[in-house]
CSV table of C-alpha atoms in Angstrom, one decimal:
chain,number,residue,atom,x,y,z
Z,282,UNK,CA,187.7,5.3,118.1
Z,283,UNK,CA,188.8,2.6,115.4
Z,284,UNK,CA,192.5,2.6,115.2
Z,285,UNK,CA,194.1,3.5,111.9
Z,286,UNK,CA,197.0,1.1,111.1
Z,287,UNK,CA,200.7,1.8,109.6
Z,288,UNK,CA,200.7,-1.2,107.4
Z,289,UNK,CA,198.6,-2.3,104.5
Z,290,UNK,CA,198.2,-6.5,103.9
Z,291,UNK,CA,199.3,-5.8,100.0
Z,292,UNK,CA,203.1,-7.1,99.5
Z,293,UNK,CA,205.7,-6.3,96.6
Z,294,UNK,CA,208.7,-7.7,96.6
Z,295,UNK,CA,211.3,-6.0,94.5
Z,296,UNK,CA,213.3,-8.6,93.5
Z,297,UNK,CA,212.6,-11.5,90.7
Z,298,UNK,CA,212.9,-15.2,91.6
Z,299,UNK,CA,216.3,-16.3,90.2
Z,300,UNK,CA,217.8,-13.5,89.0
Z,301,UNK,CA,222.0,-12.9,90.1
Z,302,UNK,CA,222.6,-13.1,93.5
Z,303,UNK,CA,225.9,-11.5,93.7
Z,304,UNK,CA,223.0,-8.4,91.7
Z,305,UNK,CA,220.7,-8.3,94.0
Z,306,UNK,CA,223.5,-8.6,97.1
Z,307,UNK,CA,224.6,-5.3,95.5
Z,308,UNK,CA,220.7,-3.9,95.6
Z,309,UNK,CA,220.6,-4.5,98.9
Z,310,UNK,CA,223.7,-3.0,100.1
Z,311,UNK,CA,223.7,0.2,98.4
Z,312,UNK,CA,219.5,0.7,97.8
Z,313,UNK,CA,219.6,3.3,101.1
Z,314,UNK,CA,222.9,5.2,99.4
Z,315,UNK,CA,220.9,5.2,96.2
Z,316,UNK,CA,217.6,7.1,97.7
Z,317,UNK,CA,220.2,9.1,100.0
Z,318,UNK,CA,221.1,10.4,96.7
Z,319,UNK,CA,217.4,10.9,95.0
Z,320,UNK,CA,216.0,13.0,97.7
Z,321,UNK,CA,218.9,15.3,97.7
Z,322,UNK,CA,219.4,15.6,93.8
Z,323,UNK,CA,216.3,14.6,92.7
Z,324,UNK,CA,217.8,11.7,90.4
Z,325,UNK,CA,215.9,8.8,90.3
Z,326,UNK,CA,217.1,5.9,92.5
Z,327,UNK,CA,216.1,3.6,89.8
Z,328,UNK,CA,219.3,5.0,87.4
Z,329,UNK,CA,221.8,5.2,90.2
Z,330,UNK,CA,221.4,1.6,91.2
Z,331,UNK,CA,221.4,0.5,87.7
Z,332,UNK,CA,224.1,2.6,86.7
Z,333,UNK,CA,226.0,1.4,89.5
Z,334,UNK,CA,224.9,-2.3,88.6
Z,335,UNK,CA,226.7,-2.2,85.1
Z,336,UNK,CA,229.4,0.2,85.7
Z,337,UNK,CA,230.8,-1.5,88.4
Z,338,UNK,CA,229.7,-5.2,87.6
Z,339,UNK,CA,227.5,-5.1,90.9
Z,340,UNK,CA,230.5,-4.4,92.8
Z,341,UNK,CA,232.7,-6.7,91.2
Z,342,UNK,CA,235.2,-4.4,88.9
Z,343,UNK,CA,238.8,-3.2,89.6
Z,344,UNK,CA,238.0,-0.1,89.2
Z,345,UNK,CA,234.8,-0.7,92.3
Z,346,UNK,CA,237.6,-3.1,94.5
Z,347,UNK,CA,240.2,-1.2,94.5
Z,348,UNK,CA,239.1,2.7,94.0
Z,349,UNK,CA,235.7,2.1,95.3
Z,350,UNK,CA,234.5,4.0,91.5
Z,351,UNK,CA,231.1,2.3,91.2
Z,352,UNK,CA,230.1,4.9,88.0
Z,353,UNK,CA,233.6,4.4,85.8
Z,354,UNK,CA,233.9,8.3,85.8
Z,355,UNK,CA,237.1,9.2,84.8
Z,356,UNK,CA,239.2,12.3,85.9
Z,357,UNK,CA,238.2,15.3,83.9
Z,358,UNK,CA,240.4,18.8,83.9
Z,359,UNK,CA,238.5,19.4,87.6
Z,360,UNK,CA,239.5,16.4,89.4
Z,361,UNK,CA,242.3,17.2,91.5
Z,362,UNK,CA,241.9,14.2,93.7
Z,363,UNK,CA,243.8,10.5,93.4
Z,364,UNK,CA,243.2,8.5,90.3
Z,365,UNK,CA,244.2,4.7,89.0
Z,366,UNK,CA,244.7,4.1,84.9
Z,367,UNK,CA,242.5,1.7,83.4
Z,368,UNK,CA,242.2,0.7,79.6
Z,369,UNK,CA,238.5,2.0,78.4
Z,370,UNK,CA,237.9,3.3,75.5
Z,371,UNK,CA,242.1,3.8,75.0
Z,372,UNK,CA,245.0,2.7,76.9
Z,373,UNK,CA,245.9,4.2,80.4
Z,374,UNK,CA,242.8,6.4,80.9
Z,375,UNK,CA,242.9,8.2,84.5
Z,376,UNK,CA,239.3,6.9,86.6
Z,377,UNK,CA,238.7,8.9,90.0
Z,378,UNK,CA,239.7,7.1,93.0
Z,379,UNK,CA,237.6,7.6,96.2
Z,380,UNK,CA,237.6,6.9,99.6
Z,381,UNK,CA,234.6,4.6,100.3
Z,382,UNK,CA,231.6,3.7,98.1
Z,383,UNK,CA,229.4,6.7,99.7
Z,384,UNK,CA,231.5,9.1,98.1
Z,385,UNK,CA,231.7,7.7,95.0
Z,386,UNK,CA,227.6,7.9,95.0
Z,387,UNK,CA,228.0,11.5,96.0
Z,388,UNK,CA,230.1,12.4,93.4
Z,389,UNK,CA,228.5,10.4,90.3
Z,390,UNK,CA,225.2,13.1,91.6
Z,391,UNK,CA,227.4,16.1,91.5
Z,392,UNK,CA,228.6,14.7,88.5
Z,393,UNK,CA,225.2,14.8,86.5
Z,394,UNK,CA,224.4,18.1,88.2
Z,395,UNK,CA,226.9,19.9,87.4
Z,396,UNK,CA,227.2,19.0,84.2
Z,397,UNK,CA,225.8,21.2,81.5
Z,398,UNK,CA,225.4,18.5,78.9
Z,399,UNK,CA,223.0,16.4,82.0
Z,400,UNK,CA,221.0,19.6,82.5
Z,401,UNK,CA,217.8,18.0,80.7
Z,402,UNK,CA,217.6,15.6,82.4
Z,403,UNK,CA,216.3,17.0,85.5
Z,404,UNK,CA,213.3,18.9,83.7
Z,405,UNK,CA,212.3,14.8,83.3
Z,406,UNK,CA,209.8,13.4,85.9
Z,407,UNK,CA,211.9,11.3,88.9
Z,408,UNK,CA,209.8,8.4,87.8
Z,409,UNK,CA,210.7,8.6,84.2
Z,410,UNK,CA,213.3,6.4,84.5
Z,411,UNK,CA,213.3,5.5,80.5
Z,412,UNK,CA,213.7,8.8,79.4
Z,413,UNK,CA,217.0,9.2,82.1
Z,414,UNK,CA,218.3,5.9,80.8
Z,415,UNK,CA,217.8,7.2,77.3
Z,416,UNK,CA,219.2,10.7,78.2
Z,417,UNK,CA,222.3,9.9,79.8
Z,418,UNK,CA,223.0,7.8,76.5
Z,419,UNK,CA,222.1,10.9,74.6
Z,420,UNK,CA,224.3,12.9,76.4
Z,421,UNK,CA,227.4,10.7,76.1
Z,422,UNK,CA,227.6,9.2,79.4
Z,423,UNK,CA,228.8,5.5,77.4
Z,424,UNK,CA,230.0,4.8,74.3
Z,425,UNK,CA,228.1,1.1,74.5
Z,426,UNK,CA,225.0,1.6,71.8
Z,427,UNK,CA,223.2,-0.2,73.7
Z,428,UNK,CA,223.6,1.6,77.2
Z,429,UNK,CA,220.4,2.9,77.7
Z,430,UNK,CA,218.5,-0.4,77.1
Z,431,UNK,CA,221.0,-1.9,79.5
Z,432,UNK,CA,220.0,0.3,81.9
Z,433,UNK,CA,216.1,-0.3,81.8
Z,434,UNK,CA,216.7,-3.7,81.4
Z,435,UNK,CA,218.6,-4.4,84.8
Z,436,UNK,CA,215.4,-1.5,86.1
Z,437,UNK,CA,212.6,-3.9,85.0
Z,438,UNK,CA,214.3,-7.0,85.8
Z,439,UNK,CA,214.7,-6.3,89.3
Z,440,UNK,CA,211.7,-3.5,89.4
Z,441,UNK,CA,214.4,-0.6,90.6
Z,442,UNK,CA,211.2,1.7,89.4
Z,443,UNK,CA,209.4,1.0,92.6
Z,444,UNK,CA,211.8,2.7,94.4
Z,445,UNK,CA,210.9,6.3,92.8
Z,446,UNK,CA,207.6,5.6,93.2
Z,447,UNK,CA,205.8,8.3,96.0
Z,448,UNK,CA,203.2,7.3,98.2
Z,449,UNK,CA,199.7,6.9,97.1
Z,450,UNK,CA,197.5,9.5,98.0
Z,451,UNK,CA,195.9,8.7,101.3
Z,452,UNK,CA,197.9,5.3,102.2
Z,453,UNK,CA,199.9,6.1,105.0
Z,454,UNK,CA,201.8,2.7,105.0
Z,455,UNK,CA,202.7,0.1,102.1
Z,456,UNK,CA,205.4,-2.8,101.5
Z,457,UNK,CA,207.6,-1.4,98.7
Z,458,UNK,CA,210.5,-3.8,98.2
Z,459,UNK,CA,212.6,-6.7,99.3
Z,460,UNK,CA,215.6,-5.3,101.0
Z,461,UNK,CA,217.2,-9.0,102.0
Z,462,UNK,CA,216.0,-12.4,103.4
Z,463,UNK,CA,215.5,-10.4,106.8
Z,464,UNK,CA,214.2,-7.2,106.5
Z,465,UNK,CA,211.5,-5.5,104.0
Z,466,UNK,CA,211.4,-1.7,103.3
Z,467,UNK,CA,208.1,0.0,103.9
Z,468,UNK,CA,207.3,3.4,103.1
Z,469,UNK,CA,205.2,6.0,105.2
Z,470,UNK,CA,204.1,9.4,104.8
Z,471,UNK,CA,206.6,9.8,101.6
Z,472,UNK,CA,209.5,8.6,103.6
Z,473,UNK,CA,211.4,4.3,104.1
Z,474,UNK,CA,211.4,2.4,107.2
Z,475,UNK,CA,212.4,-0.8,108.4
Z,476,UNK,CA,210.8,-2.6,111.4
Z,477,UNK,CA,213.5,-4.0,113.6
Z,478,UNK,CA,213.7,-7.3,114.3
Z,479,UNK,CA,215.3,-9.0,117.4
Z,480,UNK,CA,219.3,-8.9,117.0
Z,481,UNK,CA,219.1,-5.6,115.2
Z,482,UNK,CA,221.6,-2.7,116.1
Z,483,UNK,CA,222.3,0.9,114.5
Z,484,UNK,CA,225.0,-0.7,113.4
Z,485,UNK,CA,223.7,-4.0,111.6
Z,486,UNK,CA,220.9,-1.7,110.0
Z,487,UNK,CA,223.6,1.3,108.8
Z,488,UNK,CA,225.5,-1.8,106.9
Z,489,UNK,CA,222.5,-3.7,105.2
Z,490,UNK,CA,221.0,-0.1,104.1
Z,491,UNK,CA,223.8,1.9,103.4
Z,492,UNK,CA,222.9,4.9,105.7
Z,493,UNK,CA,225.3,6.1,108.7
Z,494,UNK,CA,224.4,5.3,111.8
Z,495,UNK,CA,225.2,9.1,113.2
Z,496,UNK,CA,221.9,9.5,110.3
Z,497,UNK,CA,219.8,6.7,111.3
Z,498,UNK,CA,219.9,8.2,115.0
Z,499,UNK,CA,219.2,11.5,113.9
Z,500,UNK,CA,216.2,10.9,111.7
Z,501,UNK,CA,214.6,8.9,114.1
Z,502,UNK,CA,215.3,11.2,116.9
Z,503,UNK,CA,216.9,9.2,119.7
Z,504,UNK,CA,220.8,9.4,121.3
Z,505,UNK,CA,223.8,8.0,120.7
Z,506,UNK,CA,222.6,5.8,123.9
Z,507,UNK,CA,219.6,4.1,122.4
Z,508,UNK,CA,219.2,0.3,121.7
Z,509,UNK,CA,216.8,-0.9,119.4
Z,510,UNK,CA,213.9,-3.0,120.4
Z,511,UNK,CA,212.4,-5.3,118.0
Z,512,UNK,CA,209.0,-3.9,116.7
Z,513,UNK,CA,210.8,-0.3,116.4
Z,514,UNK,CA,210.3,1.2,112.9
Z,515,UNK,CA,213.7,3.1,112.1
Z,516,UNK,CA,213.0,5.7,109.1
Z,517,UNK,CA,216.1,5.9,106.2
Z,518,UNK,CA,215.2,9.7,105.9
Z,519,UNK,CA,214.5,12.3,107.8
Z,520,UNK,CA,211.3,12.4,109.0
Z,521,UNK,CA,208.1,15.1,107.6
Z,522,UNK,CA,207.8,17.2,110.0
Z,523,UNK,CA,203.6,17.0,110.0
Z,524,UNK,CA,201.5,13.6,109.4
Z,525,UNK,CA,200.6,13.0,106.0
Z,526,UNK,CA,197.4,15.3,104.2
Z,527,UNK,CA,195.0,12.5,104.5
Z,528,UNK,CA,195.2,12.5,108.7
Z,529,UNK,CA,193.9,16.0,108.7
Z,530,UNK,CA,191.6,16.1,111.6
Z,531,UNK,CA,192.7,12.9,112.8
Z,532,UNK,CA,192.4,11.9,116.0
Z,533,UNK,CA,195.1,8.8,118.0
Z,534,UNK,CA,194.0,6.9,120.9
Z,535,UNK,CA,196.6,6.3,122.9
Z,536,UNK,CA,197.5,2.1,123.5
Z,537,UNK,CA,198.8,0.3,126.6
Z,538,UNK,CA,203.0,0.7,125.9
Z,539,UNK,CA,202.6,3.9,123.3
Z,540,UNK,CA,205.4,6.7,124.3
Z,541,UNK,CA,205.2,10.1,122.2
Z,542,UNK,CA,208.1,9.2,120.2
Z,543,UNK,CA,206.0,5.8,119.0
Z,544,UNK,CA,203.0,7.7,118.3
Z,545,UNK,CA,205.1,10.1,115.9
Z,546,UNK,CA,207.6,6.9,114.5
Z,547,UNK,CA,203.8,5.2,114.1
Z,548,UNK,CA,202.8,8.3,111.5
Z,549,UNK,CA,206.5,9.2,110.3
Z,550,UNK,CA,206.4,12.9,111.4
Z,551,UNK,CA,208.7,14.6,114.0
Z,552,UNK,CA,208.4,14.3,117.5
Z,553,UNK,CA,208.3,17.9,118.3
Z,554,UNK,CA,205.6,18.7,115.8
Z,555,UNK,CA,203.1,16.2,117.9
Z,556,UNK,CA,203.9,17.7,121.1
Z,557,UNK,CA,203.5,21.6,119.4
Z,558,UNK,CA,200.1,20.2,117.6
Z,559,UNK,CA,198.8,18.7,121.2
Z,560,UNK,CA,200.2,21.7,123.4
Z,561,UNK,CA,202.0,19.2,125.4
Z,562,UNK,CA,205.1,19.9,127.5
Z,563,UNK,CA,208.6,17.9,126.1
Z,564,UNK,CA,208.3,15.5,129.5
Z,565,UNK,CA,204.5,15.1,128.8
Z,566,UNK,CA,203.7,11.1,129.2
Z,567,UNK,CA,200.7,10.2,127.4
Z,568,UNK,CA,198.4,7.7,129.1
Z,569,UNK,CA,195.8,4.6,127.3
Z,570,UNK,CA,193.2,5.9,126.4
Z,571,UNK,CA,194.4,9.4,125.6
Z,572,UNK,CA,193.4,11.2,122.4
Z,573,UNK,CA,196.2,12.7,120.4
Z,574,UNK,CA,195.9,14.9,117.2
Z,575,UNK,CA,198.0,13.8,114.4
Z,576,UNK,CA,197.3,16.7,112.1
């Protein structure tokens, strides 16, 4: 049986030739907090990165430095947490203050969601990213005129877009961006992966892409214990829990080196879904040469 491979030969590289480093530094370190943040609140990835871009200066800002406030949200009547004044739009204003960079991303999503005035803009398609940039203007998330322009700007320069993009129907695997000079994002039955490289720990990988460790274990389905071997594909998402529509039917052949927990990694869906779909035992080794339906 021909083998049906996870990656396709086309590359896109997010970023532009020449554009800010210090930019696309920031792009890389918080892209993973940024689709964190789209799959649970279905805003596109695209805006938060952006946003975060030109509220914060890519990183760069007091307000980012030393109250790690990447969005410039200021206090509001409901904030009851710690706060730092800053001269905005008058003298002494009160900005949030937060304890690390991930909360601030959380908030500036709870922050459009539950506010009534943002309410449109979640009717929008995830992939309209112009008509969020023009909304949130709209809606009086800056005073700078030309704040939504801004916005799509920084999007198309460094083609943030990509990252809202789904999966096209029937590809299992394609290259979607340029994380940094040593790994590349890939994306695979609707979900991101990287493919570890020698050197590579939980650790190293939670820092580049912005997701926990404790998460990266978990949606990849191994212990606390596990090290990472170079040629492993760690997923920035939890995993589907079947193969993707197109395998329907499909049928793996087992390779010399395959485990279980390769052959589900290999088609992004979760381990115990292959075993259930195979009516295999949990301890059940698979052997080359074995045939293994994916869906």
């Amino acid at each position: 049986m021909k083998r049906l491979y996870l990656f396709l030969a086309v590359v896109v590289p997010l970023f532009v030739l020449g554009q800010n480093a210090r930019q696309t530094d920031y792009i890389n370190q918080f892209m993973g907090m940024a689709i964190q943040q789209m799959e649970k609140y279905k805003i596109p990835a695209s805006i938060t990165l952006a946003q975060g871009l030109l509220e914060s200066g890519a990183g760069t800002s007091r307000l980012a430095r030393e109250g790690n406030n990447h969005f410039g949200i200021k206090c509001g009547l409901a904030w009851k947490g710690p706060y730092m004044l800053m001269t905005d739009d008058a003298p002494n204003e009160h900005f949030r203050v937060y304890s690390s960079a991930e909360e601030s991303y959380e908030d500036h999503s709870l922050f459009l969601r539950q506010n009534q005035r943002y309410a449109h803009l979640f009717s929008l398609s995830i992939t309209d990213y112009k008509g969020w940039a023009h909304g949130l203007k709209r809606a009086g998330y800056a005073t700078n005129p030309n704040y939504a322009l801004n916005l799509i700007q920084l999007i198309e320069n460094f083609n943030l877009y990509k990252l809202d993009a789904a999966p096209h129907k029937g590809s299992l695997g394609r290259e979607i961006m340029k994380v940094s000079a040593d790994h590349k994002v890939f994306m695979c039955n609707h979900n991101f992966y990287v493919v570890v490289k020698a050197g590579d720990t939980f650790k190293s990988l939670s820092k580049e892409l912005g997701v926990s460790q404790r998460k990266l274990r978990k949606y990849n389905e191994v212990d606390k214990g596990y090290a990472l071997k170079e040629g492993d594909i760690v997923y920035l998402l939890e995993k589907q829990k079947r193969a993707d529509k197109s395998l329907k039917g499909y049928w793996h052949q087992v390779q010399q080196g395959e485990s279980m927990h390769s052959i589900a990694q290999h088609y992004g869906m979760r381990l115990k879904t292959l075993y259930k779909t195979n009516f295999l035992n949990a301890d059940h080794v698979p052997q080359p040469g074995d045939l293994l339906l994916i869906r």
